[in-house]
Tab-separated table of C-alpha atoms and ligand atoms in Angstrom:
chain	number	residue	atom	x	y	z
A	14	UNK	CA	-0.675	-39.486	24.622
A	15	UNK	CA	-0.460	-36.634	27.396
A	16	UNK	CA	-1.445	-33.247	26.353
A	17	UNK	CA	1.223	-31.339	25.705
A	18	UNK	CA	1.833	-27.857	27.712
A	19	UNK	CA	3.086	-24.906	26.196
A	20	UNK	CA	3.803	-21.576	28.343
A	21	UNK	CA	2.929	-18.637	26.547
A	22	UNK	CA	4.416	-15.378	27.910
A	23	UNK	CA	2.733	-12.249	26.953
A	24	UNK	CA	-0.565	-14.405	25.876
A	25	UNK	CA	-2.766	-11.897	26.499
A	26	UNK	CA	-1.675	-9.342	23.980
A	27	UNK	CA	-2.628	-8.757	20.364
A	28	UNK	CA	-0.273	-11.620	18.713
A	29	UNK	CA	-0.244	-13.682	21.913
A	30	UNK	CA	-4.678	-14.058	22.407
A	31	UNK	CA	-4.610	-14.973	18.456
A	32	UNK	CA	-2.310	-17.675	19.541
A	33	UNK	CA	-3.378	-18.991	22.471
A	34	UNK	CA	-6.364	-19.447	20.841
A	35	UNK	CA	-4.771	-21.593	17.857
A	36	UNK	CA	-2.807	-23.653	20.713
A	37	UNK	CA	-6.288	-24.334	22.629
A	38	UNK	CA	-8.021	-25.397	19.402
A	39	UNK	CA	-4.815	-27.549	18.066
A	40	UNK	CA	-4.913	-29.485	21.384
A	41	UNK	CA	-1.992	-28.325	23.239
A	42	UNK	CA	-2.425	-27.470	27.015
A	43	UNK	CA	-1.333	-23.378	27.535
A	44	UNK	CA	-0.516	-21.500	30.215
A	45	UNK	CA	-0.229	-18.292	30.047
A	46	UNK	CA	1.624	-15.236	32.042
A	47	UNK	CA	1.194	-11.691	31.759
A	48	UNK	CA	1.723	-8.413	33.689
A	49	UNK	CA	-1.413	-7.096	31.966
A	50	UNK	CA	1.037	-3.966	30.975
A	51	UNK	CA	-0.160	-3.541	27.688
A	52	UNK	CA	-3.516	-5.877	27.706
A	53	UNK	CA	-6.710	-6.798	29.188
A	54	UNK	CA	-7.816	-10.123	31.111
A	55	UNK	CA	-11.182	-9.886	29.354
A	56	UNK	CA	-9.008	-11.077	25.992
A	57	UNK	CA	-8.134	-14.097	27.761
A	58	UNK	CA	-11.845	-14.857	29.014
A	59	UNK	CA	-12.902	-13.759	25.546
A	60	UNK	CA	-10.117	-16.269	23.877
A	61	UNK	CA	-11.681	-18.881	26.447
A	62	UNK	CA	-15.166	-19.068	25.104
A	63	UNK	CA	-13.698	-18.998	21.382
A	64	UNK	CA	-12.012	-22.023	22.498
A	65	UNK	CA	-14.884	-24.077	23.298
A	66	UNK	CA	-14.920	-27.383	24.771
A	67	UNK	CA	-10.568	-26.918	24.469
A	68	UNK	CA	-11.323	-23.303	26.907
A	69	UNK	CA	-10.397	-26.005	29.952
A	70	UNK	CA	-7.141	-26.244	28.831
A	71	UNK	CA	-6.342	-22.697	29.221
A	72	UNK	CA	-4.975	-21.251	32.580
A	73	UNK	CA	-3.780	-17.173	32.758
A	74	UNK	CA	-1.256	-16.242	35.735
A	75	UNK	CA	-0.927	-12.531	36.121
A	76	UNK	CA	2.905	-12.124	36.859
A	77	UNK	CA	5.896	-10.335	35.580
A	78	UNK	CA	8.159	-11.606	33.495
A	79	UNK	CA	11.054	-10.583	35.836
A	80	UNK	CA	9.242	-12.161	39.565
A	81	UNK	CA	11.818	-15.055	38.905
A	82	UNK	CA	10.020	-16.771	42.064
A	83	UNK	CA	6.779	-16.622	40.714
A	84	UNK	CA	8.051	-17.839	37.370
A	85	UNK	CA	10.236	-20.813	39.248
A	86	UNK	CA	6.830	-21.666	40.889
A	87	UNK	CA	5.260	-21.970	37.774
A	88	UNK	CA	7.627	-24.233	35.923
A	89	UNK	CA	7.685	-26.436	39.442
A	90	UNK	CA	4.393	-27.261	38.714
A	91	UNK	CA	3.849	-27.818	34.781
A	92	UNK	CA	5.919	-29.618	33.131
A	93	UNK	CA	6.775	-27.773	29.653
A	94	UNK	CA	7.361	-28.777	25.993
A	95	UNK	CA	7.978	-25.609	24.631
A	96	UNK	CA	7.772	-21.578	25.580
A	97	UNK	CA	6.613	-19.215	23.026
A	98	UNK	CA	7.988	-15.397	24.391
A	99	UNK	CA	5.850	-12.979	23.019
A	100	UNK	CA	6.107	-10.669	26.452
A	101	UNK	CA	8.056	-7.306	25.736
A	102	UNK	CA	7.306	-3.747	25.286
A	103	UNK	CA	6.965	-2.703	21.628
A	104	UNK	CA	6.419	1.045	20.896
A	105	UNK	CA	9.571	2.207	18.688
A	106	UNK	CA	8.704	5.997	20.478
A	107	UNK	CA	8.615	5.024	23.794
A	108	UNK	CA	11.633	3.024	23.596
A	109	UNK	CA	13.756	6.174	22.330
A	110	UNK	CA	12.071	8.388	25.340
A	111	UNK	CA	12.657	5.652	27.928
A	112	UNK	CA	15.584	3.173	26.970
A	113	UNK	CA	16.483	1.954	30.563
A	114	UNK	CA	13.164	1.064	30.659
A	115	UNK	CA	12.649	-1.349	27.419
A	116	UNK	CA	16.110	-2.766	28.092
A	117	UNK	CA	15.149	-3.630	31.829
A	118	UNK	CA	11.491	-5.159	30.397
A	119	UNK	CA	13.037	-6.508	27.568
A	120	UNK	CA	16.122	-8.055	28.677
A	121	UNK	CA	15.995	-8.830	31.565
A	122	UNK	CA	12.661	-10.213	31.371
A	123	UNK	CA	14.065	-12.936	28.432
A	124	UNK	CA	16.833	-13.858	30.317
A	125	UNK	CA	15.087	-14.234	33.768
A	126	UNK	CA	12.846	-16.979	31.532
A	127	UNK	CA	16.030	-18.863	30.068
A	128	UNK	CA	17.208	-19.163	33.235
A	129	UNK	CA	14.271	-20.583	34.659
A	130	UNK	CA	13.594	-22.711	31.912
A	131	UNK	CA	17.368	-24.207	32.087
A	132	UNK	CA	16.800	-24.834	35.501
A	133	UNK	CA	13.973	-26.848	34.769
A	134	UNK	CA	15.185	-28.510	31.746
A	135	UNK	CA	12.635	-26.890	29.443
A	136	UNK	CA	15.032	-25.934	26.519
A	137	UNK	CA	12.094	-25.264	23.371
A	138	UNK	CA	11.963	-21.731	22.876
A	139	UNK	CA	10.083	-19.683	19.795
A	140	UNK	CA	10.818	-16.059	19.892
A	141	UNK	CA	8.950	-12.978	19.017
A	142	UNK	CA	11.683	-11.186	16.849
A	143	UNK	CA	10.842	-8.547	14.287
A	144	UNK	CA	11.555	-7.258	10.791
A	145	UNK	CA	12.412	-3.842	12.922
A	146	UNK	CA	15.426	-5.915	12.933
A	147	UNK	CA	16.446	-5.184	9.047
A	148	UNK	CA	16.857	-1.652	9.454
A	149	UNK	CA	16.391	0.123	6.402
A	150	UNK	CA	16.619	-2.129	4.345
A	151	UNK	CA	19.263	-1.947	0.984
A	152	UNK	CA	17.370	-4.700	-0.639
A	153	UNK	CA	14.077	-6.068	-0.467
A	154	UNK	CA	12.656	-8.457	-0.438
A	155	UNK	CA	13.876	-8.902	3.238
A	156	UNK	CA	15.826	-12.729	3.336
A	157	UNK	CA	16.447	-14.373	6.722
A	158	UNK	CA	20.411	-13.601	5.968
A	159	UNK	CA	20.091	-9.519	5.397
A	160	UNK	CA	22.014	-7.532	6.944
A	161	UNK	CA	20.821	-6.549	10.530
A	162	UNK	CA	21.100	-3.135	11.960
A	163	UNK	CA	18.481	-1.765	14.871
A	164	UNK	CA	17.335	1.998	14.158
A	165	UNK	CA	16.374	2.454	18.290
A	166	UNK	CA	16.370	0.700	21.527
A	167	UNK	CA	12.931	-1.233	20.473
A	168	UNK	CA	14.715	-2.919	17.846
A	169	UNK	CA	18.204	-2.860	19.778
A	170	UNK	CA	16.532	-5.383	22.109
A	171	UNK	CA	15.349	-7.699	19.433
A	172	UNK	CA	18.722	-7.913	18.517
A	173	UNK	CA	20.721	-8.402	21.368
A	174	UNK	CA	18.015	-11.220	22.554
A	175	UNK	CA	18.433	-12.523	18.564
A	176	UNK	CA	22.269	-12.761	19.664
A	177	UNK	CA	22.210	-13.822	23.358
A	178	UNK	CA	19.700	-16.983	22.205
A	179	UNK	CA	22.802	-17.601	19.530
A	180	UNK	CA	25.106	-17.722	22.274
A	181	UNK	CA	23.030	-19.741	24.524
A	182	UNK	CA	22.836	-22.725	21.876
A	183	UNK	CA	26.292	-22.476	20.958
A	184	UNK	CA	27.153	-23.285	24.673
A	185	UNK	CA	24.336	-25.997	24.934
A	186	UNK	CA	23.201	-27.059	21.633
A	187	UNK	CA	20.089	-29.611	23.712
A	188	UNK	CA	18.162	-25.802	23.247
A	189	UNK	CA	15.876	-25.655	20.474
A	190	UNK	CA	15.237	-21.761	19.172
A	191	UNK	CA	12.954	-20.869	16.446
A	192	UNK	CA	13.503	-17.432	16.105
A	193	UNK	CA	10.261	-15.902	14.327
A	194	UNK	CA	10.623	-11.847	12.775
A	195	UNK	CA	7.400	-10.869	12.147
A	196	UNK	CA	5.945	-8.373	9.251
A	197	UNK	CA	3.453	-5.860	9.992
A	198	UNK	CA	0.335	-7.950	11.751
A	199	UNK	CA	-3.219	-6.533	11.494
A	200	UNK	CA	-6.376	-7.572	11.279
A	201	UNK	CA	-8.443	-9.944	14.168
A	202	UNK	CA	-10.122	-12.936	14.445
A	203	UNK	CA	-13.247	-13.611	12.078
A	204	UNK	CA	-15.135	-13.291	15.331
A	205	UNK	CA	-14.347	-10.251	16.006
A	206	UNK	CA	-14.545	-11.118	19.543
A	207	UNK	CA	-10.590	-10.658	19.949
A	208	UNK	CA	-8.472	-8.219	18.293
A	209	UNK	CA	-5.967	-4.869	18.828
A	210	UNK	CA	-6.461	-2.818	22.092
A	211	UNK	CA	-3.350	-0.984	22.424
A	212	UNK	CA	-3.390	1.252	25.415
A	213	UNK	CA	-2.315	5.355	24.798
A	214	UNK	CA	-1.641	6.931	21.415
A	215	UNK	CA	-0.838	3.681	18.943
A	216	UNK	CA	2.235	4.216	17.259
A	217	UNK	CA	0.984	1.514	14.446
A	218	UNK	CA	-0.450	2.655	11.090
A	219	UNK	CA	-3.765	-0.146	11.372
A	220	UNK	CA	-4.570	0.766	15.297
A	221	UNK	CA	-4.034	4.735	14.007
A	222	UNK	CA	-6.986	3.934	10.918
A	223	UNK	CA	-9.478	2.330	13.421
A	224	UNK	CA	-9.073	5.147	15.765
A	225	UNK	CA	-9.709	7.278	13.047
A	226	UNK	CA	-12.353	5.259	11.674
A	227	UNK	CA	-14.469	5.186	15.201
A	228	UNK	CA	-13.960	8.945	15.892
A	229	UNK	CA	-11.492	8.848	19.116
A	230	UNK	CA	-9.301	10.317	16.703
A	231	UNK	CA	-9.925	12.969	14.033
A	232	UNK	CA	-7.232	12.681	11.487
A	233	UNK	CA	-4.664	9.932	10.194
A	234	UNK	CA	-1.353	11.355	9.820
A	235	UNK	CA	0.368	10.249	7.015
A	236	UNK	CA	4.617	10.210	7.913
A	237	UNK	CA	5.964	11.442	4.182
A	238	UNK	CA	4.480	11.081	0.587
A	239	UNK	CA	7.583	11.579	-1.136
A	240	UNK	CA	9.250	8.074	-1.032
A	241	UNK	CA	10.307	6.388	-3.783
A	242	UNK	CA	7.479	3.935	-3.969
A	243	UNK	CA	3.956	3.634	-6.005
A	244	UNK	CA	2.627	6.822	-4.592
A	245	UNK	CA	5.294	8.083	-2.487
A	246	UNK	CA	4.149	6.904	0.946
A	247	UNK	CA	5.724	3.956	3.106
A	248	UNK	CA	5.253	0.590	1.871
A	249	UNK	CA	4.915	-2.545	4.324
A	250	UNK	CA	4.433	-6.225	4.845
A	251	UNK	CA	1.052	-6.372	6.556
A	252	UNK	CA	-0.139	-10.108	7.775
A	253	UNK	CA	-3.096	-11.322	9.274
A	254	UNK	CA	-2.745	-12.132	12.814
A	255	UNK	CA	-4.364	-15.377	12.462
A	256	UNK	CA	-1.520	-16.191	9.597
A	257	UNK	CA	0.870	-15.313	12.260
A	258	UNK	CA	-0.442	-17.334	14.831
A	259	UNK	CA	-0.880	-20.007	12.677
A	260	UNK	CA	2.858	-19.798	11.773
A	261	UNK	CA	3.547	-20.542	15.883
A	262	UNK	CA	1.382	-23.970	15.393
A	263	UNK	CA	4.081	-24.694	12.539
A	264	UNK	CA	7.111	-23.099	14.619
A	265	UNK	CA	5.993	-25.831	17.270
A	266	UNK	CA	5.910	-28.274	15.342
A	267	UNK	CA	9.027	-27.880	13.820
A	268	UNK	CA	10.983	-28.209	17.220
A	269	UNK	CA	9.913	-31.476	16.936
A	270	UNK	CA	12.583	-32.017	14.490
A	271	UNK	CA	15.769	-33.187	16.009
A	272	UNK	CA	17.599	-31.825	13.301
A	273	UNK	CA	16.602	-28.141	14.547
A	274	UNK	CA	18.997	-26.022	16.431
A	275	UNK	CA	19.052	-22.124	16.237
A	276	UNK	CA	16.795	-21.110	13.105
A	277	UNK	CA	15.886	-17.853	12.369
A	278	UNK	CA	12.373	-17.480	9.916
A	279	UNK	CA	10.486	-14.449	8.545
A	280	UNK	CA	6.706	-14.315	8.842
A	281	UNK	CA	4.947	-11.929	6.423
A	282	UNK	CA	3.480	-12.625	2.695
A	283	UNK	CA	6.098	-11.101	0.739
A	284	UNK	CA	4.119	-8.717	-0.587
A	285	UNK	CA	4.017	-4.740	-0.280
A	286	UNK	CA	1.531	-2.378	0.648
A	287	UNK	CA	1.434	1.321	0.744
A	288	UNK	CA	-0.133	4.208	2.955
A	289	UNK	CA	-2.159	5.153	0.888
A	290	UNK	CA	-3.248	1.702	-0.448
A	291	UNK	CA	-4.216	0.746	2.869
A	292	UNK	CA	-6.488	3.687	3.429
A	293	UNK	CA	-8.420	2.576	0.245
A	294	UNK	CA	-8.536	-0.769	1.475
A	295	UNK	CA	-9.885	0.066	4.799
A	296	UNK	CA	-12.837	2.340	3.588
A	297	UNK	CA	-13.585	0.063	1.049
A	298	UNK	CA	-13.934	-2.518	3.710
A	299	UNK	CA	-15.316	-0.029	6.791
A	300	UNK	CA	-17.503	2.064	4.277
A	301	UNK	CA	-15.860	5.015	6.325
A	302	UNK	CA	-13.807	7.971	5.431
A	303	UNK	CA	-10.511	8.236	6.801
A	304	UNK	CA	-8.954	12.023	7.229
A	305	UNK	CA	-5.673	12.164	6.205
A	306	UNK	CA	-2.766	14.940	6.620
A	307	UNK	CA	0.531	14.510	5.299
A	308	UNK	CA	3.269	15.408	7.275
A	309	UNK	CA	7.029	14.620	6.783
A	310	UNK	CA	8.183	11.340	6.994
A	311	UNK	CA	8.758	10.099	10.466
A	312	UNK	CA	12.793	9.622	11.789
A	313	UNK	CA	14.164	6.242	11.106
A	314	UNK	CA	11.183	5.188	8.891
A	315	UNK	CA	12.529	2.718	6.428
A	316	UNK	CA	11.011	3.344	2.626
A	317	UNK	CA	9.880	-0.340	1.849
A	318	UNK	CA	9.978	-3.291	3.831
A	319	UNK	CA	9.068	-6.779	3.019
A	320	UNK	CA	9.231	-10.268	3.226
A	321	UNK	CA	11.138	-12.957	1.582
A	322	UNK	CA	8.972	-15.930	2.653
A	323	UNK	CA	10.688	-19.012	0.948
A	324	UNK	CA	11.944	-20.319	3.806
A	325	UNK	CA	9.210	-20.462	5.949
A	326	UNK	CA	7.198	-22.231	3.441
A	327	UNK	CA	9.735	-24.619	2.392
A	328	UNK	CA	10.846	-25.246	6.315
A	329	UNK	CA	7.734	-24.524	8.121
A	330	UNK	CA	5.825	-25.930	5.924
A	331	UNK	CA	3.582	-22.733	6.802
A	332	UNK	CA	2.276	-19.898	4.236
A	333	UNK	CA	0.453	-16.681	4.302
A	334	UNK	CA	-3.115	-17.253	3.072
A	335	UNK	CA	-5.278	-14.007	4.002
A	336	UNK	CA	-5.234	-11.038	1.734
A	337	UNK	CA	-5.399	-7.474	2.662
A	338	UNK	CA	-9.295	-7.132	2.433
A	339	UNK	CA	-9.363	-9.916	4.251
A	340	UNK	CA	-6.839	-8.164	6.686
A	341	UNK	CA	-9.485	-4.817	6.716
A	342	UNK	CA	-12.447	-6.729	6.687
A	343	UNK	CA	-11.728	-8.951	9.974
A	344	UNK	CA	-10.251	-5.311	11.340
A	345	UNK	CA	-13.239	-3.976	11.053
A	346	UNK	CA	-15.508	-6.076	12.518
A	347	UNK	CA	-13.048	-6.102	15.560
A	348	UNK	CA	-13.685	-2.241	15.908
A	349	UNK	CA	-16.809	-1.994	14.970
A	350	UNK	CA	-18.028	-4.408	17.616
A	351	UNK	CA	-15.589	-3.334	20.317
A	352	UNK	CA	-14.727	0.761	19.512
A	353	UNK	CA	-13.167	1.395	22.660
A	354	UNK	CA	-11.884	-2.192	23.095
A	355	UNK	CA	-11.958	-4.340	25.779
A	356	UNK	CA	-13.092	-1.616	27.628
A	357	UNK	CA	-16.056	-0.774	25.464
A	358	UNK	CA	-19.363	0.043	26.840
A	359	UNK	CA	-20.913	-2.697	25.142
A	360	UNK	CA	-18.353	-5.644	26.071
A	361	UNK	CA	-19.722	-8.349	28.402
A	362	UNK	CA	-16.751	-6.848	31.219
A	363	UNK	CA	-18.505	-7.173	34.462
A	364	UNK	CA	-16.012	-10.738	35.509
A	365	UNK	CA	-12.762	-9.138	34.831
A	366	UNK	CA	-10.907	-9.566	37.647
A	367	UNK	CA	-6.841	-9.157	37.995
A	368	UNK	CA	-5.778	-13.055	39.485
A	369	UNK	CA	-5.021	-16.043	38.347
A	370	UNK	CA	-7.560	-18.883	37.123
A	371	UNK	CA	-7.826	-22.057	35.173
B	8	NAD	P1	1.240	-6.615	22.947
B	8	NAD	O1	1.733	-5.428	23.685
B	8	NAD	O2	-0.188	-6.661	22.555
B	8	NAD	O3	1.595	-7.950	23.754
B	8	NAD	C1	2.727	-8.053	24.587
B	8	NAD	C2	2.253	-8.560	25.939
B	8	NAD	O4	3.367	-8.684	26.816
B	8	NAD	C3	1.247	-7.607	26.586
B	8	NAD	O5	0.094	-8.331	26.922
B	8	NAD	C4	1.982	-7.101	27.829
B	8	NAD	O6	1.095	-6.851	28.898
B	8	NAD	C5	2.940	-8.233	28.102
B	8	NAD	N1	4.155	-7.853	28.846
B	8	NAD	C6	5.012	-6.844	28.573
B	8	NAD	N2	6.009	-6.841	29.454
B	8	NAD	C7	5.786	-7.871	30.315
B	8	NAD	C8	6.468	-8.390	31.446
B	8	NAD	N3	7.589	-7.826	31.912
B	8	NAD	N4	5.959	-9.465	32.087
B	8	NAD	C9	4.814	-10.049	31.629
B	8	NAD	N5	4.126	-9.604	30.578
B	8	NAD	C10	4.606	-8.528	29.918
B	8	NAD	O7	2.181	-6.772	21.672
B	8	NAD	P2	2.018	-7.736	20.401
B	8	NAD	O8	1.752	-6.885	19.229
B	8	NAD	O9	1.137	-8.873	20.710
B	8	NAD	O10	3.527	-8.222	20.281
B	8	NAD	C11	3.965	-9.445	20.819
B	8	NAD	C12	5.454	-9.590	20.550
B	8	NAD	O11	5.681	-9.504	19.141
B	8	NAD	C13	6.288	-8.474	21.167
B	8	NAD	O12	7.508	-9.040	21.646
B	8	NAD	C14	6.569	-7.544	20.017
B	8	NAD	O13	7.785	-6.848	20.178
B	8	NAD	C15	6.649	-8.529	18.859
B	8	NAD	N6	6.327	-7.912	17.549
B	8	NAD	C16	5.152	-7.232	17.401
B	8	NAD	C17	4.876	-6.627	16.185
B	8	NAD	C18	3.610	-5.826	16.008
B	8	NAD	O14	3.564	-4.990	15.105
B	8	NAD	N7	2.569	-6.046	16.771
B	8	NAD	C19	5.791	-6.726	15.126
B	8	NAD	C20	6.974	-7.445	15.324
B	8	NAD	C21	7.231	-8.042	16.547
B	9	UDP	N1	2.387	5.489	9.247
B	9	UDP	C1	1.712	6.668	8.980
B	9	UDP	N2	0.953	7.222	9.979
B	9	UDP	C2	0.831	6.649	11.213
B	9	UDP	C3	1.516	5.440	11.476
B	9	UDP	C4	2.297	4.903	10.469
B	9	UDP	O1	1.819	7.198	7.872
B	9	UDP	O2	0.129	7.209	12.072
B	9	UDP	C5	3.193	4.872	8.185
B	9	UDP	C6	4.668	4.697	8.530
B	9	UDP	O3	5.387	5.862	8.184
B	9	UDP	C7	5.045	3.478	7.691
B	9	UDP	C8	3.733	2.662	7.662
B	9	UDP	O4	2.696	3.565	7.981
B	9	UDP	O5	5.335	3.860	6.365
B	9	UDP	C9	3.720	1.525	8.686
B	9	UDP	O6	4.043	2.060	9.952
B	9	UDP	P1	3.968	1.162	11.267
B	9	UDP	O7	4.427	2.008	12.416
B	9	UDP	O8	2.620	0.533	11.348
B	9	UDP	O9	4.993	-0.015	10.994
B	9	UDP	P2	6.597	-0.006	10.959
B	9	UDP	O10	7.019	1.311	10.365
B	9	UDP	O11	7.051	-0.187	12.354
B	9	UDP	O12	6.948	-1.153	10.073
């Protein structure tokens, strides 16, 4: 049997190198394209050598989601099974500062790739969506059928590409959409050879900590201690990445199914996590002392959020499996080996270099 080829878009970020690395090791041929935006080449030369003997299959194509030439080009030459879109700007902030410029990313980079993929008959799409999606929630846990509400233009564009893939099968119901909200991911692989590297100030709680924890940052700021939860701070879904990825692998294989049209799943463990808690968990893990100041609770924070994961274990077939030590533990060895990143003195950078290669 031919290896299968997956494009990956955005495959060089946090979610997308713990992927492409799962895809590589499961067999499947990936190619992936990136602008580079918010992510190093090194990851994908790091993800590479994780691979092993499976590192042939892996080629990287610096482009922009939106160089519709570039992407026809690409499609004219592989043949695809499936596209997992991972590529999008993701800082809630930013997005509020700079709307025109998430919606252009954002948009117009999703629907630049369904055209392209329509024109080429590639019709297999699984979606990064988001639990950003729920709002603040009124009940938790979060189900696939909550109601939806988007608290900024971040999670407005989740949304509308939630509703224009909708429309997109209703017209032609040959596509195939797994549409995949994720919880909170953190952590990295065991290796600790890939992991986190978010350029500028992160807006994440688990990038904040390992700042913190490394000394590029003095102090965590803690957004509010007077919720209503277990100790008054925000509570969250946090998943391991490789749980996530993992939940692509069974995503993939589930648009096998003919019986799959549009289907919308939540990834996260269904469990809850506080502030606070994960500070504890984190210097238990790191043996360091995080800072903390409390300051009021940041706008649009929502008080608790997590998963209902039923239906990803009963349809994926796929469930959670790492625990939050686990989560702090693999964290840590990510920073601790790599404090500055990719970029750190100590990384093996000398070959980066900004092309294309497979
Ligand atoms: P990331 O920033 O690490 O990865 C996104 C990648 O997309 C980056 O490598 C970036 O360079 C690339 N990119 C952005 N715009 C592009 C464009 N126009 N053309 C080509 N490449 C482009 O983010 P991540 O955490 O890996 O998130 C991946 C996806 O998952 C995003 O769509 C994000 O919104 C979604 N998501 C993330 C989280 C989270 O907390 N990390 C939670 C829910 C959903
Ligand atoms: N948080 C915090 N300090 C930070 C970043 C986040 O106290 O520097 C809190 C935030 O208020 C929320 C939780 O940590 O209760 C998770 O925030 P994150 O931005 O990681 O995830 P999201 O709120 O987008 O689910």
């Amino acid at each position: 049997m031919a290896t299968k080829a997956i494009l990956v878009t955005g495959g060089a970020g946090y979610i997308g190198s713990h992927t492409v690395l799962q895809l590589l090791v499961s067999g499947f041929k990936t190619v992936v394209i990136d602008n580079l935006n918010n992510s190093s080449e090194i990851a994908m030369r790091r993800v590479k050598e994780l691979a092993g003997e499976f590192g042939n299959n892996l080629s990287f194509h610096k482009v922009d989601l939106r160089d519709k030439p570039a992407l026809m080009q690409i499609f004219d030459t592989t043949m695809f099974e499936a596209v997992i879109h991972f590529s999008g700007l993701k800082a809630v902030g930013e997005s509020v500062q700079k709307p025109l410029l998430y919606y252009n990313n954002n948009l117009i980079g999703t629907i630049t790739l369904l055209e392209v993929m329509a024109a080429h008959g590639c019709k297999n799409l699984v979606f990064s969506s988001s639990a950003t999606v729920y709002g603040w929630p009124k009940e938790v846990p979060c189900t696939e059928e909550s109601p939806l509400s988007a608290l900024n233009p971040y999670g407005r564009t989740k949304l509308f590409i939630e509703e224009i893939c909708r429309d997109i099968y209703r017209a032609d119901p040959e596509w195939k959409m797994i549409l995949l909200r994720y919880f909170n991911p953190i952590g990295a692989h065991p290796s600790g050879y890939i992991g986190e590297d978010p350029h500028g100030v992160p807006n994440n709680l688990m990038p904040f900590i390992q700042q913190v924890a490394v000394g590029k940052r003095p102090v965590l700021t803690v957004f509010g201690n007077d919720y209503n939860t277990v100790d008054g701070t925000g509570v969250r879904d946090y998943i391991h990445v490789v749980d996530l990825a993992e939940g692509h692998i069974a995503a993939l294989h589930k648009l096998e199914d003919s019986k799959i049209g549009y289907e919308v799943f939540n990834l996260g463990t269904g469990k809850g996590t506080s502030v606070f808690q994960m500070v504890a968990a984190f210097e238990k893990a790191s043996g360091k002392k995080i800072p903390l100041v409390i300051a009021d609770r940041r706008p649009g924070d929502a008080e608790i959020v997590y998963a209902s994961t039923e239906k990803a274990e009963r349809e994926l077939n796929w469930k959670a499996k790492y625990s939050i030590d686990d989560m702090c533990r693999d964290q840590w060895n990510w920073v601790s080996k790599n404090p500055y990143g990719y970029e750190s003195p100590e990384s093996n950078n000398n070959n980066a270099d900004n092309g294309c290669y497979t």
